[in-house]
CSV table of C-alpha atoms and ligand atoms in Angstrom, one decimal:
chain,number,residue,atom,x,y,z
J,1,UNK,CA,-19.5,-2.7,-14.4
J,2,UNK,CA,-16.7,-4.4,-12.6
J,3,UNK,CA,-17.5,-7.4,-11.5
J,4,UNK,CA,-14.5,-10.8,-11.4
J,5,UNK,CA,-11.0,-8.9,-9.6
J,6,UNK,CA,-7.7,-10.4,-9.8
J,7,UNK,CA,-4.8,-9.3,-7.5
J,8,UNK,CA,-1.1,-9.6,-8.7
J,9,UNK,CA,0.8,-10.5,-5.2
J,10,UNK,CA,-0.9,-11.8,-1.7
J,11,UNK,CA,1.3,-10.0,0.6
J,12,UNK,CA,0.2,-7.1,2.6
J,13,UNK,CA,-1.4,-5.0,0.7
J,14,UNK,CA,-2.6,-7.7,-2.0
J,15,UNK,CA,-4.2,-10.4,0.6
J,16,UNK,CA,-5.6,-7.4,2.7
J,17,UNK,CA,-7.5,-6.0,-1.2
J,18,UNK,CA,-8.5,-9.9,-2.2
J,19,UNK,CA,-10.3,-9.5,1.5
J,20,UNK,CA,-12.6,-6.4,0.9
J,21,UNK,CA,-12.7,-7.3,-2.6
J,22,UNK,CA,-14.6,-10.6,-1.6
J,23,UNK,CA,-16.3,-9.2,1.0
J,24,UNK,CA,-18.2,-6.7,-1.0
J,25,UNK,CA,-19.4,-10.1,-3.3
J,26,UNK,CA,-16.9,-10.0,-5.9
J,27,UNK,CA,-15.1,-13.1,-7.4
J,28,UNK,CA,-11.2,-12.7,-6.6
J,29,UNK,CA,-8.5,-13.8,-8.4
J,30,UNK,CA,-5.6,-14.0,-6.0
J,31,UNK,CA,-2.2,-15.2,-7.9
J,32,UNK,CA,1.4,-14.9,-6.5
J,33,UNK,CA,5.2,-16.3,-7.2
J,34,UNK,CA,4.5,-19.4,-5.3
J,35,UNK,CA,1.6,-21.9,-2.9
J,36,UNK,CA,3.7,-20.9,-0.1
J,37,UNK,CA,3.2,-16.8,-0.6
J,38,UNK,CA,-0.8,-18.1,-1.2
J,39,UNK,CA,-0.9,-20.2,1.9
J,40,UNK,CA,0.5,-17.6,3.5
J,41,UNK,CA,-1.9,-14.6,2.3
J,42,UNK,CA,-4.8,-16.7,3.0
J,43,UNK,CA,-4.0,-17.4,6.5
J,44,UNK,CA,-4.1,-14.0,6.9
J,45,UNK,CA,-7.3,-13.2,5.2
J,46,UNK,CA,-8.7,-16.5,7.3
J,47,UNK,CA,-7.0,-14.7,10.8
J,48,UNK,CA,-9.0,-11.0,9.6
J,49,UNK,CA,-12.0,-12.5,8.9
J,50,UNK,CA,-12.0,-14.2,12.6
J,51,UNK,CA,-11.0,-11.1,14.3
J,52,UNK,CA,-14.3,-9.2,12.3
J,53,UNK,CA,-16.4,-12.5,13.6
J,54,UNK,CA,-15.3,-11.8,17.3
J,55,UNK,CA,-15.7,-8.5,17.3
J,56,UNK,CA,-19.7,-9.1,15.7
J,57,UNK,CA,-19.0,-7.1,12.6
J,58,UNK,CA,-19.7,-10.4,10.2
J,59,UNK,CA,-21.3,-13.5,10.6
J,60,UNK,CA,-19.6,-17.0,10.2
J,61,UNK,CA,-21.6,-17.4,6.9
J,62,UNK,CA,-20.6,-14.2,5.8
J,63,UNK,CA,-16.9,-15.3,6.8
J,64,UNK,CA,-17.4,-18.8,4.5
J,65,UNK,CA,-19.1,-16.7,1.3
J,66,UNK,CA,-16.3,-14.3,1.1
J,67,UNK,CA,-13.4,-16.8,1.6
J,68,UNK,CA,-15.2,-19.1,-1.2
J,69,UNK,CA,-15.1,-16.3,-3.5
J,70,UNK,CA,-11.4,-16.1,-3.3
J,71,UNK,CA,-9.5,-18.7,-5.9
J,72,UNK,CA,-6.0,-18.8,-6.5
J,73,UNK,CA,-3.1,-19.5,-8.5
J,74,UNK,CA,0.7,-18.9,-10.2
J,75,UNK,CA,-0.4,-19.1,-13.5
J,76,UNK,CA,-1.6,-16.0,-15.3
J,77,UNK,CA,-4.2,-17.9,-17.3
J,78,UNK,CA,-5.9,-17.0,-14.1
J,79,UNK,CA,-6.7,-13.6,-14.9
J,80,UNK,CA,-9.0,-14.9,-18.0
J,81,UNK,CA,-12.2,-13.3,-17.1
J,82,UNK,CA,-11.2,-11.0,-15.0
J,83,UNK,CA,-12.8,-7.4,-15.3
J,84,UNK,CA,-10.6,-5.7,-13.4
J,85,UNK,CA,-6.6,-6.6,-12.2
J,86,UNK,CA,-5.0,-4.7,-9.0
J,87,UNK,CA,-1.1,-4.7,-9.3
J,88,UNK,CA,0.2,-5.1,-5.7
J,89,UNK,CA,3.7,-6.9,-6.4
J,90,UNK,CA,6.2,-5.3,-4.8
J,91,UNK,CA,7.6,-1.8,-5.0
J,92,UNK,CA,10.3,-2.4,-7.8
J,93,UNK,CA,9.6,-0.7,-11.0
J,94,UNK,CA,11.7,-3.9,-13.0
J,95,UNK,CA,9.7,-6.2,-11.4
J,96,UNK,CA,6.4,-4.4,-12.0
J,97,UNK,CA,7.3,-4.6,-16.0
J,98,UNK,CA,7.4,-7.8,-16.1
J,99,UNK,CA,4.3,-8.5,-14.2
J,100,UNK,CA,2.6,-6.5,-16.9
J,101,UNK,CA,4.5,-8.3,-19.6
J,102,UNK,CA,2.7,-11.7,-18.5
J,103,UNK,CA,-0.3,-10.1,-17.1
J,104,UNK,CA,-1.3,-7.7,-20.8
J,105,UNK,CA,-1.7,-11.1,-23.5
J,106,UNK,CA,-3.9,-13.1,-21.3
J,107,UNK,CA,-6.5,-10.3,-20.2
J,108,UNK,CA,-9.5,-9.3,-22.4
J,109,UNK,CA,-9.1,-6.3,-24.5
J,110,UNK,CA,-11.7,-4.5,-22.1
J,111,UNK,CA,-10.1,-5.5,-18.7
J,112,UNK,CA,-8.7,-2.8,-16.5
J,113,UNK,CA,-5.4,-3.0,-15.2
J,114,UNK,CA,-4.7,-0.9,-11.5
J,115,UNK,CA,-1.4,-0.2,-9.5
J,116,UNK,CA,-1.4,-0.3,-5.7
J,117,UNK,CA,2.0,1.3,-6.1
J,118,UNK,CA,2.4,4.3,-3.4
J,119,UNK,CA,5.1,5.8,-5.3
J,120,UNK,CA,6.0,5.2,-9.4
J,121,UNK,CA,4.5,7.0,-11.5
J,122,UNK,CA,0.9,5.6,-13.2
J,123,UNK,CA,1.8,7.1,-16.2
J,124,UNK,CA,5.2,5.7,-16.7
J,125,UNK,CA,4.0,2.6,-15.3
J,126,UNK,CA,0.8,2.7,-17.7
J,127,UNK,CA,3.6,3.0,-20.9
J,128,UNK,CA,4.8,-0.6,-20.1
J,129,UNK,CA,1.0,-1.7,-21.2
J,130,UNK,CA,-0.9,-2.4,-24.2
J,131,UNK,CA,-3.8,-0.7,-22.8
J,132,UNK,CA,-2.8,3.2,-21.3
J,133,UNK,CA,-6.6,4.5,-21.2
J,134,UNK,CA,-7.4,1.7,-19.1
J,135,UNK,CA,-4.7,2.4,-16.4
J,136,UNK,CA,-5.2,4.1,-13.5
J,137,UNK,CA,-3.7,4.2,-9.8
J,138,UNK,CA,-5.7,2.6,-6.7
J,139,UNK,CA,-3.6,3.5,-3.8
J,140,UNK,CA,-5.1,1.8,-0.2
J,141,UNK,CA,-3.7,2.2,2.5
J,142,UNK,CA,-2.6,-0.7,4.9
J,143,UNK,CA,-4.5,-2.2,6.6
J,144,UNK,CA,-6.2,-2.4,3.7
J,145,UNK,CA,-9.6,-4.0,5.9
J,146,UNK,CA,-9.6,-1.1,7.8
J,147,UNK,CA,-8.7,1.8,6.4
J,148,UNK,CA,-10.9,3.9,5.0
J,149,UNK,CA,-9.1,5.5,1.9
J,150,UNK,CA,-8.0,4.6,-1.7
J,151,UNK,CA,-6.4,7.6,-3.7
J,152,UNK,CA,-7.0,7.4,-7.3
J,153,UNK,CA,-4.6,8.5,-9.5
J,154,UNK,CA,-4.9,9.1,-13.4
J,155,UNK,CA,-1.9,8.7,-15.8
J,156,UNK,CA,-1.9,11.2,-18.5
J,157,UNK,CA,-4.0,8.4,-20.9
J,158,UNK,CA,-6.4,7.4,-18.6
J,159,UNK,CA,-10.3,7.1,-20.0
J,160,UNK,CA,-12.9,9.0,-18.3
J,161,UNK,CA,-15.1,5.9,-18.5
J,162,UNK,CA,-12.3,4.0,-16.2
J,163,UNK,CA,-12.1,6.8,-13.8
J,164,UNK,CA,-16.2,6.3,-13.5
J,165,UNK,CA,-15.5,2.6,-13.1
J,166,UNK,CA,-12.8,3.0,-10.2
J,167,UNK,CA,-14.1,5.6,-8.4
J,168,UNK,CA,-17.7,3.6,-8.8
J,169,UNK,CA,-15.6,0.4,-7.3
J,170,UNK,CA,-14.2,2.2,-4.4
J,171,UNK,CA,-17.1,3.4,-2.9
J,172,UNK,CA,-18.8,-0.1,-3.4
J,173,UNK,CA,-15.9,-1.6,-1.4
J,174,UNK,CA,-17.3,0.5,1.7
J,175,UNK,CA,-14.2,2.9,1.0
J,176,UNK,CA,-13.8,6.4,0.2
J,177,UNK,CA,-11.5,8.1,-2.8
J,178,UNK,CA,-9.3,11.1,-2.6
J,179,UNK,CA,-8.7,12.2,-6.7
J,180,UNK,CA,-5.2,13.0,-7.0
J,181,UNK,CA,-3.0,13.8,-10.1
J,182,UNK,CA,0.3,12.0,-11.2
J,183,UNK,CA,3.2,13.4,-9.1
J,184,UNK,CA,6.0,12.2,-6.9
J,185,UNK,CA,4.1,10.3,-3.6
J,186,UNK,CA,0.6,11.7,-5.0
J,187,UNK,CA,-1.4,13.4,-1.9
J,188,UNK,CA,-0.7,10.8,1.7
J,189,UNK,CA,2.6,10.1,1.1
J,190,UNK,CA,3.6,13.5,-0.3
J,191,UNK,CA,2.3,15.4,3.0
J,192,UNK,CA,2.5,12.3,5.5
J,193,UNK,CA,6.4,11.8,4.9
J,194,UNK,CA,7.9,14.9,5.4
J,195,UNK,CA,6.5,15.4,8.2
J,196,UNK,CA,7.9,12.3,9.6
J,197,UNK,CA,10.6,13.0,8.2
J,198,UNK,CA,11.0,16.8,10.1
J,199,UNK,CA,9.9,14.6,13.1
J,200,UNK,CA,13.6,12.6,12.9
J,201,UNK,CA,15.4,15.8,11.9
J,202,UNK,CA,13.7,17.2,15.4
J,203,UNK,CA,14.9,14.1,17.1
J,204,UNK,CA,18.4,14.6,15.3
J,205,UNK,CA,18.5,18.0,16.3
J,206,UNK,CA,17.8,17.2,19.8
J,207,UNK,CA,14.6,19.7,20.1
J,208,UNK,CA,13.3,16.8,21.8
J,209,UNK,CA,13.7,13.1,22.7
J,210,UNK,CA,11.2,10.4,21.1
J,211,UNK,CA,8.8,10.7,23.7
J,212,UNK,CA,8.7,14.1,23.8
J,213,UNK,CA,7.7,14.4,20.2
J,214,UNK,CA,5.3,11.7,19.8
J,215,UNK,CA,3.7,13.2,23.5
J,216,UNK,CA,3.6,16.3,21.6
J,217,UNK,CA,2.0,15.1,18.6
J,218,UNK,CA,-0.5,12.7,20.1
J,219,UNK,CA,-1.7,15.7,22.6
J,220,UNK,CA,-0.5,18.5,20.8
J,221,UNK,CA,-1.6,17.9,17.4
J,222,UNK,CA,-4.4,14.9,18.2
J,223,UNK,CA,-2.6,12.5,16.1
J,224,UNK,CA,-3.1,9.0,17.2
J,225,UNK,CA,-0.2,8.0,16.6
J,226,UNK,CA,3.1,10.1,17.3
J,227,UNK,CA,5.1,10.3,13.7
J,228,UNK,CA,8.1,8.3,14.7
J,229,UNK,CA,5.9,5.4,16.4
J,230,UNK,CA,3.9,5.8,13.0
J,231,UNK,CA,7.4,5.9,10.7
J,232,UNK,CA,8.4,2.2,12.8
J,233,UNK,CA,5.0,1.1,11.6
J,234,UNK,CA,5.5,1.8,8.2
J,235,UNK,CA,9.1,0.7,8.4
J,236,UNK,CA,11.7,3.2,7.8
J,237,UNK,CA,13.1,2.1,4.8
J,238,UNK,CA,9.8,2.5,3.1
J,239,UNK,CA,9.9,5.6,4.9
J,240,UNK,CA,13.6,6.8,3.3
J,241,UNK,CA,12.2,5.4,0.3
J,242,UNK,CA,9.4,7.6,-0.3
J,243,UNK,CA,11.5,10.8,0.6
J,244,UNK,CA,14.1,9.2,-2.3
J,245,UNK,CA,11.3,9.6,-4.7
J,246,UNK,CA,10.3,13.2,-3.3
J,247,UNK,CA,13.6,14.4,-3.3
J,248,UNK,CA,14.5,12.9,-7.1
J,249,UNK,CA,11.2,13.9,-8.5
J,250,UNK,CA,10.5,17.4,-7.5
J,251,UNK,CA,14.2,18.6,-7.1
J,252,UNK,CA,13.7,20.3,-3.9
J,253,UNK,CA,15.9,20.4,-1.2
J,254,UNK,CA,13.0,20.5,1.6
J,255,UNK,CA,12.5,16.9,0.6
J,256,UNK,CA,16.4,15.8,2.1
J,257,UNK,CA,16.0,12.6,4.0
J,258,UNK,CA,17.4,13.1,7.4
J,259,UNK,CA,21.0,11.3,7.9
J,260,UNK,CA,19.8,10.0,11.5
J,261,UNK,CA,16.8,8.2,9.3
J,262,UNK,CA,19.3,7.2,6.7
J,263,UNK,CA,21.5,5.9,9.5
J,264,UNK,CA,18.6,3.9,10.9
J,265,UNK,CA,18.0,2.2,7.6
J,266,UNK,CA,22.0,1.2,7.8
J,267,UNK,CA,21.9,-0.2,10.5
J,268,UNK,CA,18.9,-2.6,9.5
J,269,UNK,CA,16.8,-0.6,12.3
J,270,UNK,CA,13.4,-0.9,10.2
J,271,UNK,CA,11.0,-0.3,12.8
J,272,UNK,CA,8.4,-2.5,13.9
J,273,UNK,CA,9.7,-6.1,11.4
J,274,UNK,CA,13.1,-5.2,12.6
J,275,UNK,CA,12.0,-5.2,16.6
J,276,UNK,CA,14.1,-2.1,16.4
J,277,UNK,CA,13.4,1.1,15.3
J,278,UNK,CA,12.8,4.5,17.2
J,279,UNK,CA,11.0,2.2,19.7
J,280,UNK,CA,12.7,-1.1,20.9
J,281,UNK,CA,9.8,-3.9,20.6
J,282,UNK,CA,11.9,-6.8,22.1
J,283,UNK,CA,9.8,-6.9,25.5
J,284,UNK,CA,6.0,-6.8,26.2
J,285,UNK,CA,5.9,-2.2,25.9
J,286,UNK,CA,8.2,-0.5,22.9
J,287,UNK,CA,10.5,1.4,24.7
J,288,UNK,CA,12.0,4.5,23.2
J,289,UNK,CA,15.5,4.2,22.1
J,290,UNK,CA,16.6,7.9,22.5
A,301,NAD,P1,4.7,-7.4,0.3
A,301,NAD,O1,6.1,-7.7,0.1
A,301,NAD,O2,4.0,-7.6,1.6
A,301,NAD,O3,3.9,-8.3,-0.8
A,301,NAD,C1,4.3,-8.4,-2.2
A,301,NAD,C2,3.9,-9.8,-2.6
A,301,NAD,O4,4.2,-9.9,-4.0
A,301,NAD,C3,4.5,-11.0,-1.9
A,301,NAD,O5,3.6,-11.9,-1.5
A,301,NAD,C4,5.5,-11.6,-3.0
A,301,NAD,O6,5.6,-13.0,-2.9
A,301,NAD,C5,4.7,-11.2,-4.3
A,301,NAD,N1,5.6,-11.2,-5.4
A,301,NAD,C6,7.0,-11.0,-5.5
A,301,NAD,N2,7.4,-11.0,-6.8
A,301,NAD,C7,6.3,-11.2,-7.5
A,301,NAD,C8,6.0,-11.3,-8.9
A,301,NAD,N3,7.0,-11.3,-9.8
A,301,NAD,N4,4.8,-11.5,-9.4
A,301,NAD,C9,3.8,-11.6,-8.5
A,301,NAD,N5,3.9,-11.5,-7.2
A,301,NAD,C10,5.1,-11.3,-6.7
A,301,NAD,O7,4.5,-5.9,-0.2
A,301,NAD,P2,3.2,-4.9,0.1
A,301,NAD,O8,3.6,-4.1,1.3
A,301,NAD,O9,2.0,-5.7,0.0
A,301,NAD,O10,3.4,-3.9,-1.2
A,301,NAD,C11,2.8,-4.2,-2.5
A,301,NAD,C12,2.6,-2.9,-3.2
A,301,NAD,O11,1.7,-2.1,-2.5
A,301,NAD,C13,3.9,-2.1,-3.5
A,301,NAD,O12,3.8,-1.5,-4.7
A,301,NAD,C14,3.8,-1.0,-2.3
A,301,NAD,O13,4.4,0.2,-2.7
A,301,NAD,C15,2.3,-0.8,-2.3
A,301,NAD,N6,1.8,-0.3,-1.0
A,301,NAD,C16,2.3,-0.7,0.2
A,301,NAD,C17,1.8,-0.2,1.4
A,301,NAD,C18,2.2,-0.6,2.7
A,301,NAD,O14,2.0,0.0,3.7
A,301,NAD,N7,2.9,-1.8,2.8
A,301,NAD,C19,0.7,0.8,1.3
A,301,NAD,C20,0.2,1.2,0.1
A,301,NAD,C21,0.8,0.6,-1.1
C-alpha cells in the first residue's frame, strides 16, 4: 500500500499533486532545485487551500493537517522512505535523466517511481531506471486540485502489481483514471491538440474570426471553453509542443502544426503567461486579437 509520496519539482503541476497528495492524509515529500522554487510552491498550496476554506469545502484544521504533512527539501536523501515518487520536473527528456540518476540510489528497492510527463514516452523514460516494472505514467491534469482525471500509462515493463497500486492511489486521491497505452500524447493530449490545433488552421484559413469559433464551440459543441481561449490557457508553445511530438511519433501528416500557431510561438505570443495570445489579457476582459 502506498503510503509516504515524494514529488520531484513544486511548480504547477508538482505543488498542485503535493496538495491532493496531503489532502487525502498521505506524508509528502516535496523537493525542488532551490528554497525559492519551495517557497514559492507552497505559497501556492497555502493560497488553494484558502480558496477551498472560503468556498466551505475544508475546514481550517483540515487546511493545518494537510499543510503539516507536506516536508521539503533539495536534497534527495529526502526521498528515503518514500513509497512512491511522482516525477513532475519539467518537460525536458535530459533533464528528466538526471533526476532519475539522483533519485534511483537513494530510494528503497520496493519504491515506485511515476512520471507526470504529458508527452515522453514511459517506456523510454522507464529505461533510464534501475527499476522498469515499477514505472508507470500518472498523467493529471492541471489544475491538478480540481480536475478530475489522471491517465495511467504502462511502459512495456510495467508490473501488474504497480498498476493495482496506481490505479488503487488515484481513486483514493478523490480522482478518476483513464488506462491508456504508451503512444505519442497517450489519450487527452492525443485527441485534445489537434483539435485545437484545426481550431488555428480554421482561424488561419479565415473560416472564421476568434470569436466566431470559440462562440461556435462553446454553443455549438458545449465546450466550456472555446479551443483557442483553452490553447492560451495551456500556453501555445506547450501547445506546438505536443503536436511536435504527434507529428514525429506517428509520422502522419494530419498532425502538421499550423504555421499561424508556429508563428505565435515566434513571436513569444504564449497565451495567457505571455498577456498575449489569441486573446489580448492586458486590460480587465481578454479581447480577441483577430
Ligand atoms: P513548471 O515549470 O511549473 O514546474 C517545474 C518545476 O521543476 C519548477 O518548480 C522547477 O524549479 C523544477 N525543476 C527544474 N529543474 C529541476 C530539477 N533538475 N530537479 C527538480 N526540479 C526541477 O512545470 P509544470 O507545468 O509543473 O510541468 C511539470 C511536468 O508536468 C512536465 O513533465 C509537464 O509536461 C507535465 N504536465 C504539465 C501540465 C500543465 O498543464 N502544465 C499538465 C500535465 C502534465
Amino acid at each position: 500500500m502506498i503510503s509516504t509520496i515524494g514529488i520531484v519539482g513544486a511548480g504547477q503541476m508538482g505543488n498542485g499533486i503535493a496538495h491532493v497528495c496531503a489532502a487525502s492524509g498521505h506524508p509528502v515529500r516535496m523537493l525542488d532545485v532551490n528554497q525559492e522554487a519551495i517557497d514559492r510552491g507552497l505559497r501556492t498550496i497555502g493560497g488553494n487551500l484558502d480558496r477551498q476554506l472560503s468556498k466551505g469545502t475544508i475546514t481550517a484544521e483540515q487546511k493545518a493537517q494537510t499543510l503539516a504533512r507536506v516536508s521539503t527539501g533539495t536534497d534527495y536523501a529526502l526521498f528515503g522512505d518514500c513509497d512512491l515518487v511522482i516525477e513532475a520536473a519539467p518537460e525536458n527528456e535530459a533533464l528528466k535523466r538526471e533526476v532519475f540518476r539522483k533519485l534511483c540510489p537513494v530510494l528503497r528497492p520496493d519504491a515506485i517511481i511515476a512520471s507526470n510527463t504529458s508527452s515522453i514516452s514511459i517506456t523510454r523514460l522507464a529505461a533510464m531506471t534501475d527499476r522498469p516494472a515499477r514505472f508507470i505514467g500518472m498523467h493529471f491534469m492541471n489544475p491538478v486540485p480540481i480536475m478530475k482525471l489522471v491517465e495511467i500509462i504502462r511502459g512495456i515493463a510495467t508490473s501488474e502489481e504497480c498498476f493495482v497500486a496506481i490505479r488503487d492511489l488515484t481513486r483514493k486521491l478523490g480522482k478518476s483514471a483513464a488506462v491508456a497505452e504508451d503512444f505519442p500524447a497517450f489519450i487527452v493530449n492525443r485527441i485534445l491538440l489537434p483539435m485545437i490545433n484545426e481550431a488555428v488552421y480554421t482561424l488561419y484559413e479565415g473560416v472564421g474570426n476568434v470569436e466566431s469559433i470559440d462562440t461556435a464551440m462553446k454553443l455549438g459543441a458545449n465546450h466550456p471553453m472555446g479551443p483557442l481561449e483553452l490553447a492560451d490557457f495551456i500556453g501555445l508553445d506547450t501547445c506546438l509542443a505536443v503536436m511536435h511530438v504527434l507529428h514525429d511519433g506517428l509520422a502522419d501528416s494530419k498532425y502538421r502544426p499550423c504555421p499561424l500557431l508556429v508563428k505565435y510561438v515566434e513571436a513569444g505570443w504564449l497565451g495567457r503567461k505571455a498577456k498575449r495570445g489569441f486573446y489580448d489579457y492586458s486590460g480587465e476582459k481578454p479581447v480577441p486579437t483577430r
